[in-house]
mmCIF file with all atom_site columns, C-alpha atoms in Angstrom:
data_model
loop_
_atom_site.group_PDB
_atom_site.id
_atom_site.type_symbol
_atom_site.label_atom_id
_atom_site.label_alt_id
_atom_site.label_comp_id
_atom_site.label_asym_id
_atom_site.label_entity_id
_atom_site.label_seq_id
_atom_site.pdbx_PDB_ins_code
_atom_site.Cartn_x
_atom_site.Cartn_y
_atom_site.Cartn_z
_atom_site.occupancy
_atom_site.B_iso_or_equiv
_atom_site.pdbx_formal_charge
_atom_site.auth_seq_id
_atom_site.auth_comp_id
_atom_site.auth_asym_id
_atom_site.auth_atom_id
_atom_site.pdbx_PDB_model_num
ATOM 1   C CA . MET A 1 1   ? -0.582 7.143   -26.825 1.00 0.00 ? 24  MET A CA 1
ATOM 2   C CA . SER A 1 2   ? 1.107  6.953   -23.451 1.00 0.00 ? 25  SER A CA 1
ATOM 3   C CA . GLN A 1 3   ? -0.126 4.750   -20.649 1.00 0.00 ? 26  GLN A CA 1
ATOM 4   C CA . THR A 1 4   ? -1.675 6.651   -17.745 1.00 0.00 ? 27  THR A CA 1
ATOM 5   C CA . MET A 1 5   ? -2.293 5.818   -14.114 1.00 0.00 ? 28  MET A CA 1
ATOM 6   C CA . LYS A 1 6   ? -4.672 7.088   -11.501 1.00 0.00 ? 29  LYS A CA 1
ATOM 7   C CA . PRO A 1 7   ? -3.333 9.748   -9.146  1.00 0.00 ? 30  PRO A CA 1
ATOM 8   C CA . ILE A 1 8   ? -3.553 7.315   -6.193  1.00 0.00 ? 31  ILE A CA 1
ATOM 9   C CA . THR A 1 9   ? -1.229 4.921   -8.030  1.00 0.00 ? 32  THR A CA 1
ATOM 10  C CA . ALA A 1 10  ? 1.222  7.688   -8.902  1.00 0.00 ? 33  ALA A CA 1
ATOM 11  C CA . ALA A 1 11  ? 1.163  8.923   -5.291  1.00 0.00 ? 34  ALA A CA 1
ATOM 12  C CA . ALA A 1 12  ? 1.955  5.424   -4.034  1.00 0.00 ? 35  ALA A CA 1
ATOM 13  C CA . LYS A 1 13  ? 4.844  5.138   -6.493  1.00 0.00 ? 36  LYS A CA 1
ATOM 14  C CA . LEU A 1 14  ? 6.165  8.502   -5.288  1.00 0.00 ? 37  LEU A CA 1
ATOM 15  C CA . GLY A 1 15  ? 5.632  7.616   -1.608  1.00 0.00 ? 38  GLY A CA 1
ATOM 16  C CA . ILE A 1 16  ? 3.373  10.582  -0.897  1.00 0.00 ? 39  ILE A CA 1
ATOM 17  C CA . TYR A 1 17  ? -0.016 11.042  0.757   1.00 0.00 ? 40  TYR A CA 1
ATOM 18  C CA . LEU A 1 18  ? -2.412 11.876  -2.082  1.00 0.00 ? 41  LEU A CA 1
ATOM 19  C CA . PRO A 1 19  ? -4.760 14.242  -0.154  1.00 0.00 ? 42  PRO A CA 1
ATOM 20  C CA . ALA A 1 20  ? -1.753 16.458  0.616   1.00 0.00 ? 43  ALA A CA 1
ATOM 21  C CA . ALA A 1 21  ? -0.740 16.758  -3.045  1.00 0.00 ? 44  ALA A CA 1
ATOM 22  C CA . PRO A 1 22  ? -1.774 19.770  -5.155  1.00 0.00 ? 45  PRO A CA 1
ATOM 23  C CA . GLU A 1 23  ? -5.215 19.657  -6.722  1.00 0.00 ? 46  GLU A CA 1
ATOM 24  C CA . GLU A 1 24  ? -3.903 19.389  -10.291 1.00 0.00 ? 47  GLU A CA 1
ATOM 25  C CA . PHE A 1 25  ? -1.994 16.229  -9.301  1.00 0.00 ? 48  PHE A CA 1
ATOM 26  C CA . ARG A 1 26  ? -4.972 14.728  -7.442  1.00 0.00 ? 49  ARG A CA 1
ATOM 27  C CA . ASN A 1 27  ? -7.476 15.331  -10.230 1.00 0.00 ? 50  ASN A CA 1
ATOM 28  C CA . SER A 1 28  ? -5.773 14.197  -13.425 1.00 0.00 ? 51  SER A CA 1
ATOM 29  C CA . PRO A 1 29  ? -4.269 10.971  -14.745 1.00 0.00 ? 52  PRO A CA 1
ATOM 30  C CA . ILE A 1 30  ? -0.478 10.782  -14.721 1.00 0.00 ? 53  ILE A CA 1
ATOM 31  C CA . THR A 1 31  ? 1.507  9.352   -17.618 1.00 0.00 ? 54  THR A CA 1
ATOM 32  C CA . ARG A 1 32  ? 4.591  7.218   -17.064 1.00 0.00 ? 55  ARG A CA 1
ATOM 33  C CA . GLU A 1 33  ? 6.649  10.004  -18.624 1.00 0.00 ? 56  GLU A CA 1
ATOM 34  C CA . GLU A 1 34  ? 5.206  12.542  -16.175 1.00 0.00 ? 57  GLU A CA 1
ATOM 35  C CA . LEU A 1 35  ? 5.931  10.185  -13.275 1.00 0.00 ? 58  LEU A CA 1
ATOM 36  C CA . ASP A 1 36  ? 9.507  9.717   -14.476 1.00 0.00 ? 59  ASP A CA 1
ATOM 37  C CA . ALA A 1 37  ? 9.879  13.500  -14.778 1.00 0.00 ? 60  ALA A CA 1
ATOM 38  C CA . LEU A 1 38  ? 8.565  13.966  -11.221 1.00 0.00 ? 61  LEU A CA 1
ATOM 39  C CA . ARG A 1 39  ? 11.098 11.431  -9.970  1.00 0.00 ? 62  ARG A CA 1
ATOM 40  C CA . ALA A 1 40  ? 14.002 12.924  -11.942 1.00 0.00 ? 63  ALA A CA 1
ATOM 41  C CA . ASN A 1 41  ? 13.260 16.578  -11.228 1.00 0.00 ? 64  ASN A CA 1
ATOM 42  C CA . PRO A 1 42  ? 10.754 16.838  -8.349  1.00 0.00 ? 65  PRO A CA 1
ATOM 43  C CA . PRO A 1 43  ? 8.899  20.141  -7.998  1.00 0.00 ? 66  PRO A CA 1
ATOM 44  C CA . GLN A 1 44  ? 9.070  21.949  -4.664  1.00 0.00 ? 67  GLN A CA 1
ATOM 45  C CA . TRP A 1 45  ? 5.689  20.627  -3.480  1.00 0.00 ? 68  TRP A CA 1
ATOM 46  C CA . LEU A 1 46  ? 6.931  17.052  -3.935  1.00 0.00 ? 69  LEU A CA 1
ATOM 47  C CA . VAL A 1 47  ? 10.222 17.769  -2.165  1.00 0.00 ? 70  VAL A CA 1
ATOM 48  C CA . ASP A 1 48  ? 8.299  19.307  0.747   1.00 0.00 ? 71  ASP A CA 1
ATOM 49  C CA . LEU A 1 49  ? 5.855  16.387  0.982   1.00 0.00 ? 72  LEU A CA 1
ATOM 50  C CA . ARG A 1 50  ? 8.670  13.857  0.968   1.00 0.00 ? 73  ARG A CA 1
ATOM 51  C CA . ARG A 1 51  ? 10.561 15.784  3.645   1.00 0.00 ? 74  ARG A CA 1
ATOM 52  C CA . ASN A 1 52  ? 7.770  16.961  5.956   1.00 0.00 ? 75  ASN A CA 1
ATOM 53  C CA . GLY A 1 53  ? 4.715  14.846  5.158   1.00 0.00 ? 76  GLY A CA 1
ATOM 54  C CA . PRO A 1 54  ? 2.045  14.127  5.896   1.00 0.00 ? 77  PRO A CA 1
ATOM 55  C CA . PHE A 1 55  ? 3.126  10.614  5.004   1.00 0.00 ? 78  PHE A CA 1
ATOM 56  C CA . PRO A 1 56  ? 1.005  7.647   3.885   1.00 0.00 ? 79  PRO A CA 1
ATOM 57  C CA . ARG A 1 57  ? 0.583  4.730   6.302   1.00 0.00 ? 80  ARG A CA 1
ATOM 58  C CA . ASP A 1 58  ? 3.287  2.550   4.738   1.00 0.00 ? 81  ASP A CA 1
ATOM 59  C CA . VAL A 1 59  ? 5.860  5.343   5.055   1.00 0.00 ? 82  VAL A CA 1
ATOM 60  C CA . VAL A 1 60  ? 4.748  6.121   8.631   1.00 0.00 ? 83  VAL A CA 1
ATOM 61  C CA . ALA A 1 61  ? 5.081  2.440   9.524   1.00 0.00 ? 84  ALA A CA 1
ATOM 62  C CA . GLN A 1 62  ? 8.554  2.268   7.980   1.00 0.00 ? 85  GLN A CA 1
ATOM 63  C CA . LYS A 1 63  ? 9.743  5.418   9.753   1.00 0.00 ? 86  LYS A CA 1
ATOM 64  C CA . LEU A 1 64  ? 8.433  4.128   13.104  1.00 0.00 ? 87  LEU A CA 1
ATOM 65  C CA . GLY A 1 65  ? 9.808  0.622   12.570  1.00 0.00 ? 88  GLY A CA 1
ATOM 66  C CA . VAL A 1 66  ? 6.427  -1.100  12.813  1.00 0.00 ? 89  VAL A CA 1
ATOM 67  C CA . SER A 1 67  ? 4.024  -2.837  10.446  1.00 0.00 ? 90  SER A CA 1
ATOM 68  C CA . ARG A 1 68  ? 0.929  -1.226  8.956   1.00 0.00 ? 91  ARG A CA 1
ATOM 69  C CA . SER A 1 69  ? -1.069 -3.702  11.052  1.00 0.00 ? 92  SER A CA 1
ATOM 70  C CA . GLY A 1 70  ? 0.747  -2.425  14.118  1.00 0.00 ? 93  GLY A CA 1
ATOM 71  C CA . LEU A 1 71  ? -0.381 1.103   13.308  1.00 0.00 ? 94  LEU A CA 1
ATOM 72  C CA . ALA A 1 72  ? -3.951 -0.131  12.973  1.00 0.00 ? 95  ALA A CA 1
ATOM 73  C CA . ARG A 1 73  ? -3.772 -1.994  16.304  1.00 0.00 ? 96  ARG A CA 1
ATOM 74  C CA . ALA A 1 74  ? -2.527 1.213   17.917  1.00 0.00 ? 97  ALA A CA 1
ATOM 75  C CA . GLY A 1 75  ? -5.379 3.200   16.400  1.00 0.00 ? 98  GLY A CA 1
ATOM 76  C CA . VAL A 1 76  ? -3.142 5.319   14.152  1.00 0.00 ? 99  VAL A CA 1
ATOM 77  C CA . THR A 1 77  ? -5.402 5.874   11.171  1.00 0.00 ? 100 THR A CA 1
ATOM 78  C CA . GLU A 1 78  ? -4.374 9.326   10.002  1.00 0.00 ? 101 GLU A CA 1
ATOM 79  C CA . ALA A 1 79  ? -1.313 10.377  8.044   1.00 0.00 ? 102 ALA A CA 1
ATOM 80  C CA . LEU A 1 80  ? 1.453  11.756  10.242  1.00 0.00 ? 103 LEU A CA 1
ATOM 81  C CA . THR A 1 81  ? 3.930  14.553  9.609   1.00 0.00 ? 104 THR A CA 1
ATOM 82  C CA . ALA A 1 82  ? 7.679  14.384  10.177  1.00 0.00 ? 105 ALA A CA 1
ATOM 83  C CA . ASP A 1 83  ? 7.265  16.389  13.398  1.00 0.00 ? 106 ASP A CA 1
ATOM 84  C CA . GLU A 1 84  ? 4.610  13.990  14.727  1.00 0.00 ? 107 GLU A CA 1
ATOM 85  C CA . ILE A 1 85  ? 6.775  10.979  13.868  1.00 0.00 ? 108 ILE A CA 1
ATOM 86  C CA . GLY A 1 86  ? 9.771  12.664  15.482  1.00 0.00 ? 109 GLY A CA 1
ATOM 87  C CA . ALA A 1 87  ? 7.786  13.277  18.668  1.00 0.00 ? 110 ALA A CA 1
ATOM 88  C CA . LEU A 1 88  ? 6.736  9.617   18.804  1.00 0.00 ? 111 LEU A CA 1
ATOM 89  C CA . LEU A 1 89  ? 10.331 8.474   18.300  1.00 0.00 ? 112 LEU A CA 1
ATOM 90  C CA . ALA A 1 90  ? 11.694 10.934  20.874  1.00 0.00 ? 113 ALA A CA 1
ATOM 91  C CA . ASP A 1 91  ? 9.306  9.724   23.588  1.00 0.00 ? 114 ASP A CA 1
ATOM 92  C CA . PRO A 1 92  ? 7.903  6.383   22.420  1.00 0.00 ? 115 PRO A CA 1
ATOM 93  C CA . PRO A 1 93  ? 4.578  5.403   23.950  1.00 0.00 ? 116 PRO A CA 1
ATOM 94  C CA . GLU A 1 94  ? 4.114  1.855   25.225  1.00 0.00 ? 117 GLU A CA 1
ATOM 95  C CA . TRP A 1 95  ? 2.216  0.761   22.095  1.00 0.00 ? 118 TRP A CA 1
ATOM 96  C CA . LEU A 1 96  ? 5.105  1.858   19.873  1.00 0.00 ? 119 LEU A CA 1
ATOM 97  C CA . GLU A 1 97  ? 7.700  -0.046  21.879  1.00 0.00 ? 120 GLU A CA 1
ATOM 98  C CA . HIS A 1 98  ? 5.482  -3.145  21.837  1.00 0.00 ? 121 HIS A CA 1
ATOM 99  C CA . GLU A 1 99  ? 4.811  -2.931  18.089  1.00 0.00 ? 122 GLU A CA 1
ATOM 100 C CA . ARG A 1 100 ? 8.478  -2.342  17.309  1.00 0.00 ? 123 ARG A CA 1
ATOM 101 C CA . ALA A 1 101 ? 9.413  -5.451  19.285  1.00 0.00 ? 124 ALA A CA 1
ATOM 102 C CA . THR A 1 102 ? 6.694  -7.444  17.512  1.00 0.00 ? 125 THR A CA 1
ATOM 103 C CA . HIS A 1 103 ? 7.880  -6.191  14.123  1.00 0.00 ? 126 HIS A CA 1
ATOM 104 C CA . ARG A 1 104 ? 11.504 -7.114  14.927  1.00 0.00 ? 127 ARG A CA 1
ATOM 105 C CA . ASP A 1 105 ? 10.399 -10.612 15.977  1.00 0.00 ? 128 ASP A CA 1
ATOM 106 C CA . VAL A 1 106 ? 8.388  -11.105 12.788  1.00 0.00 ? 129 VAL A CA 1
ATOM 107 C CA . GLN A 1 107 ? 11.270 -9.872  10.617  1.00 0.00 ? 130 GLN A CA 1
ATOM 108 C CA . ALA A 1 108 ? 13.711 -12.166 12.439  1.00 0.00 ? 131 ALA A CA 1
ATOM 109 C CA . GLU A 1 109 ? 11.393 -15.142 11.898  1.00 0.00 ? 132 GLU A CA 1
ATOM 110 C CA . LYS A 1 110 ? 11.050 -14.305 8.192   1.00 0.00 ? 133 LYS A CA 1
ATOM 111 C CA . ALA A 1 111 ? 14.831 -14.121 7.895   1.00 0.00 ? 134 ALA A CA 1
ATOM 112 C CA . ARG A 1 112 ? 15.204 -17.449 9.707   1.00 0.00 ? 135 ARG A CA 1
ATOM 113 C CA . GLN A 1 113 ? 12.683 -19.108 7.391   1.00 0.00 ? 136 GLN A CA 1
ATOM 114 C CA . LYS A 1 114 ? 14.371 -17.657 4.305   1.00 0.00 ? 137 LYS A CA 1
ATOM 115 C CA . SER A 1 115 ? 17.743 -18.854 5.533   1.00 0.00 ? 138 SER A CA 1
ATOM 116 C CA . ALA A 1 116 ? 16.351 -22.349 6.151   1.00 0.00 ? 139 ALA A CA 1
ATOM 117 C CA . THR A 1 117 ? 14.816 -22.369 2.669   1.00 0.00 ? 140 THR A CA 1
ATOM 118 C CA . ASP A 1 118 ? 18.051 -21.153 1.067   1.00 0.00 ? 141 ASP A CA 1
ATOM 119 C CA . GLU A 1 119 ? 20.027 -23.907 2.797   1.00 0.00 ? 142 GLU A CA 1
ATOM 120 C CA . ARG A 1 120 ? 17.876 -26.616 1.183   1.00 0.00 ? 143 ARG A CA 1
#
């Protein structure tokens, strides 16, 4: 018997927003073999979701160059599409510029700490 996972887990592993997935994906457990098959040979719905969204918060944060916390501070609670992300990047609002700077500072500090730890 093959191990199964909940659809939310499979969606996270695929980097997709579960509510945007087809009903048959959302409503049935996914085996590891099925997940591997989706990764190896993605159906058109998966290709479209990965290209156009809507994207889950972690993917939105990555594409915008901010943290998930930064999205929350800005009040971005809904999944965004590629067009919406593109519009934000083309004309970044003040909150986005601030959160990107904060994220860069945090990442730089993490790198500095890792470097200091590695030197020991």
